[in-house]
PDB file of C-alpha atoms in Angstrom:
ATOM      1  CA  UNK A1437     276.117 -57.002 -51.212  1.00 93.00           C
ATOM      2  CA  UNK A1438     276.707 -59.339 -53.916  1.00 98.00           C
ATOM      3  CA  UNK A1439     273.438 -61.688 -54.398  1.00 98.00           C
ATOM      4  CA  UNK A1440     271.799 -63.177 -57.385  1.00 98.00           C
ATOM      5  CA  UNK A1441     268.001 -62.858 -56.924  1.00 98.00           C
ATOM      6  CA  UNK A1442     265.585 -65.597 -58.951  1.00 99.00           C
ATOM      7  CA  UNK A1443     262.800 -64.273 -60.889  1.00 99.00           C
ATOM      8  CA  UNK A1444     261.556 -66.992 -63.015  1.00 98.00           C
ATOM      9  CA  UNK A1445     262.841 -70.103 -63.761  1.00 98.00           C
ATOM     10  CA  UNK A1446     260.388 -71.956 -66.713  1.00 98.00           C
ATOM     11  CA  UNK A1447     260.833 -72.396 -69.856  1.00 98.00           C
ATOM     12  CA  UNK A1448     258.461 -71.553 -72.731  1.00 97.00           C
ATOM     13  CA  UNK A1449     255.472 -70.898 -70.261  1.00 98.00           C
ATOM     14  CA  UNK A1450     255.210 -69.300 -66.559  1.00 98.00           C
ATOM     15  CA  UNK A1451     253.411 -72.086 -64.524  1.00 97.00           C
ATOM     16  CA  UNK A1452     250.675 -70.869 -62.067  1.00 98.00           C
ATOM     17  CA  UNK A1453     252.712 -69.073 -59.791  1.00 97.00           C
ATOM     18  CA  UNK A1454     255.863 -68.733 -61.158  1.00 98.00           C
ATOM     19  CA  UNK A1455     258.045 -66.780 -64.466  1.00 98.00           C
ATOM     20  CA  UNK A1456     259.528 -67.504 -67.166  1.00 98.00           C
ATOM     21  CA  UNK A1457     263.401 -66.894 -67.163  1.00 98.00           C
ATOM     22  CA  UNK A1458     264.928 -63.857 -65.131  1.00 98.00           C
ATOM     23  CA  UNK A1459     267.399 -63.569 -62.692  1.00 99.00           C
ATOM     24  CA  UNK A1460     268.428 -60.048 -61.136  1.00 99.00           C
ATOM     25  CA  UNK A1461     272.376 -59.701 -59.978  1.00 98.00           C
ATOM     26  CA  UNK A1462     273.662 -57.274 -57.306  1.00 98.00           C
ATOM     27  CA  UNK A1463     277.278 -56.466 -57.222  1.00 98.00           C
ATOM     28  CA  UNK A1464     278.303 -53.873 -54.768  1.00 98.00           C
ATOM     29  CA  UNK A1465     275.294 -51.412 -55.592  1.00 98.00           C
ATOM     30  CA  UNK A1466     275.237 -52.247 -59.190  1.00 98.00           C
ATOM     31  CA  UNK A1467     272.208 -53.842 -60.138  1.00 98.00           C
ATOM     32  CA  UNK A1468     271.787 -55.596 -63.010  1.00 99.00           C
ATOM     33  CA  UNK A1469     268.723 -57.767 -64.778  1.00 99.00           C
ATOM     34  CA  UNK A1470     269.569 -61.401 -66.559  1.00 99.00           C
ATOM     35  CA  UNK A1471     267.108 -62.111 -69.069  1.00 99.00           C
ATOM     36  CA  UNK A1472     263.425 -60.724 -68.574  1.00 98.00           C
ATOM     37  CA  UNK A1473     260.575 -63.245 -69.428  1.00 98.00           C
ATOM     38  CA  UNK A1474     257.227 -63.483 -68.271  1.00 98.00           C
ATOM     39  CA  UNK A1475     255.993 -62.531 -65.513  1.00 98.00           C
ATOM     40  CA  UNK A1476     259.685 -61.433 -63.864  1.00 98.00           C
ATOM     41  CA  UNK A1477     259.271 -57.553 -63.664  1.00 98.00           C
ATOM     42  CA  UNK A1478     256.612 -57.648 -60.608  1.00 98.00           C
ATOM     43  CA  UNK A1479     259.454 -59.424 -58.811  1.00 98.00           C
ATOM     44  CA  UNK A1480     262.204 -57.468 -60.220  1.00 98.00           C
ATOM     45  CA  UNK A1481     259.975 -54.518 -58.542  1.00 98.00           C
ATOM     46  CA  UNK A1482     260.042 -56.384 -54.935  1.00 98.00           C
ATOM     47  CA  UNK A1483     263.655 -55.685 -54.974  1.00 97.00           C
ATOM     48  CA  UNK A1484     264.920 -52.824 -57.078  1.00 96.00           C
ATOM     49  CA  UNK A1485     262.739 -49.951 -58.705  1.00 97.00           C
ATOM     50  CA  UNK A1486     262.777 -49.628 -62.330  1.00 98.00           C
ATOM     51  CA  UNK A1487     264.750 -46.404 -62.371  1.00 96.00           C
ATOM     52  CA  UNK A1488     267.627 -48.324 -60.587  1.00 97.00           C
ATOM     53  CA  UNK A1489     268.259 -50.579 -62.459  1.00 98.00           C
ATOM     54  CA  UNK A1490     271.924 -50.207 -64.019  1.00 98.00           C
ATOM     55  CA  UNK A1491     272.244 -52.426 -67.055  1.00 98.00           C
ATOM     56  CA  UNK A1492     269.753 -55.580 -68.451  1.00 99.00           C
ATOM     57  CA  UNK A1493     271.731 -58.654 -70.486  1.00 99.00           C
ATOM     58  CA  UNK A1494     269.261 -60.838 -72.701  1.00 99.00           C
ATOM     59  CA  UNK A1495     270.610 -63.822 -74.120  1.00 98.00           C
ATOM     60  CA  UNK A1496     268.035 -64.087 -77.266  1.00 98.00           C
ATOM     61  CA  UNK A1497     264.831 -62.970 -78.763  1.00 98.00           C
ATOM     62  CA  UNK A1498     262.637 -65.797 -77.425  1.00 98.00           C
ATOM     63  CA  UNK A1499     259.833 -64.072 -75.208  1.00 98.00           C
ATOM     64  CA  UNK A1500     259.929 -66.447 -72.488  1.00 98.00           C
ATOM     65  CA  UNK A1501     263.374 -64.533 -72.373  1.00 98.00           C
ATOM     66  CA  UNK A1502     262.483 -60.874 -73.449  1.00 98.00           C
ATOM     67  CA  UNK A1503     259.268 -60.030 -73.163  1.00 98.00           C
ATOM     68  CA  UNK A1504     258.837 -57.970 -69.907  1.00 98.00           C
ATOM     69  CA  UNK A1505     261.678 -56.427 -71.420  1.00 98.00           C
ATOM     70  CA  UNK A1506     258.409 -54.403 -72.729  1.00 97.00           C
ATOM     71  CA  UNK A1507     257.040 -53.786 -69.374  1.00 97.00           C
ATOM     72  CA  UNK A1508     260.555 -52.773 -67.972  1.00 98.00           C
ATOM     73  CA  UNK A1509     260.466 -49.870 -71.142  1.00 97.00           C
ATOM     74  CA  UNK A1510     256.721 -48.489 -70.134  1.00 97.00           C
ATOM     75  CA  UNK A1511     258.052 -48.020 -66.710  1.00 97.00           C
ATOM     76  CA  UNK A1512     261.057 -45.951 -67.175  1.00 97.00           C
ATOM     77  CA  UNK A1513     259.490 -44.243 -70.503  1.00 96.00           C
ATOM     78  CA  UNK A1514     256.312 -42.792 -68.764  1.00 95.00           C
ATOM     79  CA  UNK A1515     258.289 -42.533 -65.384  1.00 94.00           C
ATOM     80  CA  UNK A1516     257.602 -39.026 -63.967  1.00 90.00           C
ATOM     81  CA  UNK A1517     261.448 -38.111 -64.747  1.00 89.00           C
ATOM     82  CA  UNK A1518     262.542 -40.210 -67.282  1.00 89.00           C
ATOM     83  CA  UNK A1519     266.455 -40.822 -66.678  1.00 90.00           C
ATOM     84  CA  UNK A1520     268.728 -41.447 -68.853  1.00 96.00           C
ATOM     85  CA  UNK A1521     268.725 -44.249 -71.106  1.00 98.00           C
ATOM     86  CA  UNK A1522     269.522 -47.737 -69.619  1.00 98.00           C
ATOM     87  CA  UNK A1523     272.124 -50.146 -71.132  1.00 98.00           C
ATOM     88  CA  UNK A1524     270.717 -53.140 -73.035  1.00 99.00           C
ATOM     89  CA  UNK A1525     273.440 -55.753 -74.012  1.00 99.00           C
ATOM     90  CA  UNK A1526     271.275 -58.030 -76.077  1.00 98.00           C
ATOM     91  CA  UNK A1527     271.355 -60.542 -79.608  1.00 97.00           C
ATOM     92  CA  UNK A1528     270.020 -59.425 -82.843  1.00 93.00           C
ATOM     93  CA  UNK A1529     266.382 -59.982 -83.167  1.00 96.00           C
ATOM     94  CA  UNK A1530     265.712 -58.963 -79.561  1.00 98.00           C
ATOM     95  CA  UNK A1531     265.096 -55.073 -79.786  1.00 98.00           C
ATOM     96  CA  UNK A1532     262.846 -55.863 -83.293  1.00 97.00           C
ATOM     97  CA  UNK A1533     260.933 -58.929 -81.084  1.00 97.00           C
ATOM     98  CA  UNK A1534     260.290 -56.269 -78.388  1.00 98.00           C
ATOM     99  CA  UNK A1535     259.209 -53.096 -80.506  1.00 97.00           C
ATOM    100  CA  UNK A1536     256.366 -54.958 -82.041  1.00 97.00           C
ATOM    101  CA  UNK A1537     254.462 -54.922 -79.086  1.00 94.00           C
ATOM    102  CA  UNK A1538     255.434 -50.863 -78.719  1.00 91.00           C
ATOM    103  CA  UNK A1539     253.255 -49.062 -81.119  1.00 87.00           C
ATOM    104  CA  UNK A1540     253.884 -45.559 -80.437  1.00 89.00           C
ATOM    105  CA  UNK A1541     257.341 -45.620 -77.967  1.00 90.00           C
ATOM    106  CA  UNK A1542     260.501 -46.024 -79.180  1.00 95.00           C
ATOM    107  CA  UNK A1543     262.879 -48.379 -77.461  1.00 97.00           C
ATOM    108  CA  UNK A1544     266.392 -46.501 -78.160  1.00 97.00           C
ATOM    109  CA  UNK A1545     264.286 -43.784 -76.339  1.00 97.00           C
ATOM    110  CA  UNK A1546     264.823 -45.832 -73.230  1.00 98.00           C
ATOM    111  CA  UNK A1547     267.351 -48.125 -74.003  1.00 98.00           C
ATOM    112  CA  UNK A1548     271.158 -48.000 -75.168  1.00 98.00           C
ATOM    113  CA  UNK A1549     271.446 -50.996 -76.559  1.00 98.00           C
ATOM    114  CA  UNK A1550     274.898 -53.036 -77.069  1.00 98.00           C
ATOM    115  CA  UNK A1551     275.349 -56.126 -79.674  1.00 98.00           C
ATOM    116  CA  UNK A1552     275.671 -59.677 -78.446  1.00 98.00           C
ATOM    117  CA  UNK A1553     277.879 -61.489 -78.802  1.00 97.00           C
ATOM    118  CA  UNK A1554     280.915 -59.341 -77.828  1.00 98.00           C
ATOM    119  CA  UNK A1555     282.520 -58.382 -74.893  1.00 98.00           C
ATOM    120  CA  UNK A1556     281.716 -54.937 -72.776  1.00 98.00           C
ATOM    121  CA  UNK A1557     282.532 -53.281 -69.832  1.00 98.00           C
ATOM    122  CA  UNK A1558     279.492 -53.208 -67.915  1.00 98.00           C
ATOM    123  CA  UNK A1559     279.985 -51.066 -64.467  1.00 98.00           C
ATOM    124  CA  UNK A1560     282.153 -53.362 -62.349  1.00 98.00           C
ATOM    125  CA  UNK A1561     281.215 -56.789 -64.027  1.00 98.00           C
ATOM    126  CA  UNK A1562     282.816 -57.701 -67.419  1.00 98.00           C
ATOM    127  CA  UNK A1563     280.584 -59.338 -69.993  1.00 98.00           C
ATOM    128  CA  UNK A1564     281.998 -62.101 -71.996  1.00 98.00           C
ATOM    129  CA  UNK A1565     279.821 -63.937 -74.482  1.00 98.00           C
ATOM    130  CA  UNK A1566     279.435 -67.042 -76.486  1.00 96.00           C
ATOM    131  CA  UNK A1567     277.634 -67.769 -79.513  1.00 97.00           C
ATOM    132  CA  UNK A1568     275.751 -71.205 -78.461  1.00 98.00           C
ATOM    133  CA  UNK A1569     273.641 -73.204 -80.169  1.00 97.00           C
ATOM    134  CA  UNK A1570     269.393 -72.432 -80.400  1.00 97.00           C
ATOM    135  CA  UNK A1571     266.706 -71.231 -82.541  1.00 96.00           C
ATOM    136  CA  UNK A1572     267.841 -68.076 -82.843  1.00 98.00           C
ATOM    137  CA  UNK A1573     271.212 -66.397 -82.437  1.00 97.00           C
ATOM    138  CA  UNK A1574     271.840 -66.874 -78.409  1.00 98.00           C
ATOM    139  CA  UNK A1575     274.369 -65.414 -76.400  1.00 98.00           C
ATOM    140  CA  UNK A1576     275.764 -67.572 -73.341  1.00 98.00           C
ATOM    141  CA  UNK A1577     276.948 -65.084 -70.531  1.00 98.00           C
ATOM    142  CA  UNK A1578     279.878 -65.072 -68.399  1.00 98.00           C
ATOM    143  CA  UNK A1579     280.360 -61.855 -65.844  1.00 98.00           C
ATOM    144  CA  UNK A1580     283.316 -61.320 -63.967  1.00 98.00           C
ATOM    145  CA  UNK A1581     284.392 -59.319 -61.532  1.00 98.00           C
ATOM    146  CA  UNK A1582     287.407 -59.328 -57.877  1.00 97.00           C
ATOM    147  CA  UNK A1583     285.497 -61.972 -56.194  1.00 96.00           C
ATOM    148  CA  UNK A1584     283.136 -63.593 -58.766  1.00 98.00           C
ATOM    149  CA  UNK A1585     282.700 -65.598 -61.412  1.00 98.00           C
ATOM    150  CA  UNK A1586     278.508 -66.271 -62.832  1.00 98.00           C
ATOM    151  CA  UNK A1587     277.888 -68.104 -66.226  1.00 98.00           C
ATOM    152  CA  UNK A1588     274.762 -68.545 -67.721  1.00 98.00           C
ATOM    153  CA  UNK A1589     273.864 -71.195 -70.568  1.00 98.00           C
ATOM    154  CA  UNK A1590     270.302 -69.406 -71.132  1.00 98.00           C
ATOM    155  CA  UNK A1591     268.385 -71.827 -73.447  1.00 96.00           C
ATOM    156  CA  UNK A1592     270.913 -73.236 -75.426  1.00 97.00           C
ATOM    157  CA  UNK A1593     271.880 -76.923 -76.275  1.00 96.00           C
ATOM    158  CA  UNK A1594     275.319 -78.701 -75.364  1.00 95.00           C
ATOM    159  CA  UNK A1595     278.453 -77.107 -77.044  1.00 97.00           C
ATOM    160  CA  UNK A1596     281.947 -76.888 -76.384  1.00 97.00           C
ATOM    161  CA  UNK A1597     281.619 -73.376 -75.683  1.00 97.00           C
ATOM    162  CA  UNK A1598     279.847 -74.398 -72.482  1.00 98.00           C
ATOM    163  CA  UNK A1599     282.941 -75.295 -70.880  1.00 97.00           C
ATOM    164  CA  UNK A1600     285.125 -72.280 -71.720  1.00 97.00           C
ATOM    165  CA  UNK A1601     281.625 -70.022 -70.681  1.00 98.00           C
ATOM    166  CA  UNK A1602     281.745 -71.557 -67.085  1.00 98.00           C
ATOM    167  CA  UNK A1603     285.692 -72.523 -66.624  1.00 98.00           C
ATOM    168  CA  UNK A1604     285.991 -72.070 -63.123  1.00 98.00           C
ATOM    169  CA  UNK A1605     282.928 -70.174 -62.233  1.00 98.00           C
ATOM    170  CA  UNK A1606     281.170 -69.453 -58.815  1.00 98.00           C
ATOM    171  CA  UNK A1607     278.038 -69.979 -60.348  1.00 98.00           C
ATOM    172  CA  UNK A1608     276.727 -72.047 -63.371  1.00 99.00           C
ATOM    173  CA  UNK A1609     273.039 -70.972 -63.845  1.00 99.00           C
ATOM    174  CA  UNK A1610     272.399 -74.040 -66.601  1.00 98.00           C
ATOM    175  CA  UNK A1611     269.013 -74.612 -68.466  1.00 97.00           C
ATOM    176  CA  UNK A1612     267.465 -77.758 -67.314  1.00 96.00           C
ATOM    177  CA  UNK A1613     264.952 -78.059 -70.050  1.00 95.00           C
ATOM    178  CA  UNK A1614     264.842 -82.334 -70.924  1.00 92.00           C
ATOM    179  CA  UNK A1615     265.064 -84.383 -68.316  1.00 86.00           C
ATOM    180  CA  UNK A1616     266.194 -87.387 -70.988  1.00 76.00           C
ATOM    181  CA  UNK A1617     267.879 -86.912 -74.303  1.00 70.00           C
ATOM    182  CA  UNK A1618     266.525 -89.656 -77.083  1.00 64.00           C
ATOM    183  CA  UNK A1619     268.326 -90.082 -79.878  1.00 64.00           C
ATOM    184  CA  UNK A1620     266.004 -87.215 -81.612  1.00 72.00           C
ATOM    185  CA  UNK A1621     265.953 -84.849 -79.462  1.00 77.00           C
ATOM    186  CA  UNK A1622     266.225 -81.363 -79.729  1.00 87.00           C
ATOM    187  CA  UNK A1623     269.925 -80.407 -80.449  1.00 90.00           C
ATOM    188  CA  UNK A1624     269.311 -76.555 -79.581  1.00 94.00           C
ATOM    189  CA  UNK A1625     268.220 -77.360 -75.797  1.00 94.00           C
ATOM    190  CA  UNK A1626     270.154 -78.772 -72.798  1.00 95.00           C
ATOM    191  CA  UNK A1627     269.503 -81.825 -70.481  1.00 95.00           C
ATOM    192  CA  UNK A1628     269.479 -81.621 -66.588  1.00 96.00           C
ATOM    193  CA  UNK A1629     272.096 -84.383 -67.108  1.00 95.00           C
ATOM    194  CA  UNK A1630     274.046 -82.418 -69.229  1.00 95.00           C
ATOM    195  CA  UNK A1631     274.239 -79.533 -67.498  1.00 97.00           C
ATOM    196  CA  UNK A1632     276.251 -81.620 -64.554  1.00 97.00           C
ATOM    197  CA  UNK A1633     278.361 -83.161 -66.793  1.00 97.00           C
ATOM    198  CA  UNK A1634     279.347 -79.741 -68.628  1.00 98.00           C
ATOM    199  CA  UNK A1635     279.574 -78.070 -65.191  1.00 98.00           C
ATOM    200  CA  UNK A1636     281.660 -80.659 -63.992  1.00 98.00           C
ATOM    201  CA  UNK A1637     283.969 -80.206 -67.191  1.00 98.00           C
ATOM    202  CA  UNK A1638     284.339 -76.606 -66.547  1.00 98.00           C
ATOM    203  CA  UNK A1639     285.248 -76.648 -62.913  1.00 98.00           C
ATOM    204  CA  UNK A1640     282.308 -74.658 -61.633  1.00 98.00           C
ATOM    205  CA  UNK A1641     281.783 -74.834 -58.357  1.00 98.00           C
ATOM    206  CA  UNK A1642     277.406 -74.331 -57.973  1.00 98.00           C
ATOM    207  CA  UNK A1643     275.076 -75.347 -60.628  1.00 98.00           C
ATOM    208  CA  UNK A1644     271.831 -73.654 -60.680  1.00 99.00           C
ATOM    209  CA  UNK A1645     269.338 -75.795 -62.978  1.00 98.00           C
ATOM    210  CA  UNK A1646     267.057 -73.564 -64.088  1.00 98.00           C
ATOM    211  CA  UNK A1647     264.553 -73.028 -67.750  1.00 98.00           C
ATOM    212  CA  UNK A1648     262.034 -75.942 -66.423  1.00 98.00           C
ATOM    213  CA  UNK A1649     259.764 -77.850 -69.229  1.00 96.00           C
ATOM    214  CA  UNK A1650     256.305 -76.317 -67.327  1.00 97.00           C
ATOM    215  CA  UNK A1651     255.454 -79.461 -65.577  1.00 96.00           C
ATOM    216  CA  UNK A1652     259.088 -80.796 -64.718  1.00 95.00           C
ATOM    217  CA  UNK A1653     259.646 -82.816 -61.714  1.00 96.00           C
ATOM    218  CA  UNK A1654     262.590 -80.723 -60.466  1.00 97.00           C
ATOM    219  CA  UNK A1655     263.770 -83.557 -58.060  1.00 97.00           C
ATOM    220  CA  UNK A1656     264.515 -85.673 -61.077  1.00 96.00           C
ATOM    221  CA  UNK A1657     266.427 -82.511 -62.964  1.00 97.00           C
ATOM    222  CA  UNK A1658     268.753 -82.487 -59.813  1.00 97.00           C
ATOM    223  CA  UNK A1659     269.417 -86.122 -59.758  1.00 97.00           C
ATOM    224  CA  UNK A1660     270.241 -86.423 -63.167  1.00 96.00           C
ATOM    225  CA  UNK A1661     272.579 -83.392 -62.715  1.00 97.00           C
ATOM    226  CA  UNK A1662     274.015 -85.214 -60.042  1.00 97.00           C
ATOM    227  CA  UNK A1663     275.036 -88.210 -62.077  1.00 96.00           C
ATOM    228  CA  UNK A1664     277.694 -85.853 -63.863  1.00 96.00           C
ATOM    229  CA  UNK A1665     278.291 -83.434 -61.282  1.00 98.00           C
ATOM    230  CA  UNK A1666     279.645 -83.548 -57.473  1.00 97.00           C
ATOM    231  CA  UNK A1667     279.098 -80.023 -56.519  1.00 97.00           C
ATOM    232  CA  UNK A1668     276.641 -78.235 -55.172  1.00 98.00           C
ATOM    233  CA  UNK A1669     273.438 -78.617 -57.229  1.00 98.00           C
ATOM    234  CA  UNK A1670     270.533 -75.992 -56.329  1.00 98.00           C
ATOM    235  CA  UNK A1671     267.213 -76.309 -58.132  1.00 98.00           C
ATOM    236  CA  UNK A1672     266.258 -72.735 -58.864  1.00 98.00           C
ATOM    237  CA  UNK A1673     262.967 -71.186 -57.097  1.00 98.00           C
ATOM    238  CA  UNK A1674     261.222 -67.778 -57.787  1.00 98.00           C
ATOM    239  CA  UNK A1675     262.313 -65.639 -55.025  1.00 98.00           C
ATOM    240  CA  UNK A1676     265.562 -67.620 -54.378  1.00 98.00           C
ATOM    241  CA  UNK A1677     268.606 -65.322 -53.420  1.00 98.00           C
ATOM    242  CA  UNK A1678     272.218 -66.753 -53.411  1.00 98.00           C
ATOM    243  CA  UNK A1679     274.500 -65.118 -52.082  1.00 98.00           C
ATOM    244  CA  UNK A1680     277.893 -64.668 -53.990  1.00 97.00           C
TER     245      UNK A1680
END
């Protein structure tokens, strides 16, 4: 099976309802978690227990990004056999932002964490990163493996990067975070707009507009995508599953 489940798809916030931004990825048995905000570890749980999971990818420190990240940890570290420790490819800042809510456990305890960005071997899917613009230091993904292609912008703004990240992929999961850029807007966030047109420059063949402002009409985010892309354009939905 190769699916890519939705667990949360705003940005800054979990509307009523809904998570913040998660995604979970099956590849042929390997199972692995994209980003783990708010509220996304119940629905991680629907589909895959916490002992097996394989490997968990977080783009940045922001919580709306990491922070069941936490929850994930207290399962597998008071599990009644703890397993071995679980691969965490992850930006600085992230492991720090997480352990502050952990008085007592240790993370490394559960976690073997792996610097982003870099690129890894990560079961069957290889892990490329770029360094894209944000906040903090945020790692766009790209995974690749015979028969797939999934790049995710996370919650960073337009870059160049963007188009070498998603050059030909099955998959662009973009942030859809403004729905307008005025002349001051926020440099370190992407546009619905702009995620067409940078999907469109990369070749991709799906974009996935996810990271909604809560509130967002997500009509509008697809038809300003649309302006700059003529693919398939899928507003994402907690619960979603694509398959791949």
């Amino acid at each position: 099976m190769r699916r890519l489940t939705v667990l949360g798809t705003c940005g800054a916030w979990p509307e009523a309802g809904r998570g913040a931004s998660g995604f979970l990825l099956e590849y042929d048995g390997f199972r692995l978690a994209l980003d783990l905000g708010y509220a996304t570890l119940p629905r991680l749980l629907d589909h895959c227990a916490a002992e097996d999971l394989d490997a968990v990818v977080i783009t940045h420190e922001h919580p709306d990004h990491c922070a069941d990240l936490s929850a994930l940890s207290r399962a597998r570290y008071f599990a009644q056999q703890r397993g071995p420790r679980l691969p965490l490819y992850c930006t600085p800042g992230v492991i720090g932002r997480v352990q502050a809510m952990e008085p007592t456990e240790d993370l490394h305890d559960v976690f073997d964490v792996h610097p982003l960005p870099a690129s890894h071997r990560v079961g069957p899917l290889r892990l490329d990163t770029e360094l894209l613009p944000h906040h903090v230091p945020h790692a766009g993904i790209r995974l690749s493996a015979p028969g797939l292609v999934l790049a995710y912008s996370g919650d960073a703004g337009p870059d160049p990067a963007l188009a070498r990240l998603a050059a030909a992929a099955d998959l662009f999961i973009a942030g859809a975070t403004l729905q307008s850029r005025p002349a001051d807007a926020d440099p370190h966030l992407l546009s619905a707009a702009e995620a067409g047109t940078w999907a469109a420059r990369a070749g991709a063949r799906r974009l996935l507009l996810t990271h909604f402002w809560p509130g967002s009409d997500r009509a509008l985010s697809v038809a300003d995508a649309r302006a700059g892309f003529r693919g398939e354009i899928i507003a994402a939905d907690e619960g979603m599953a694509l398959a791949l």
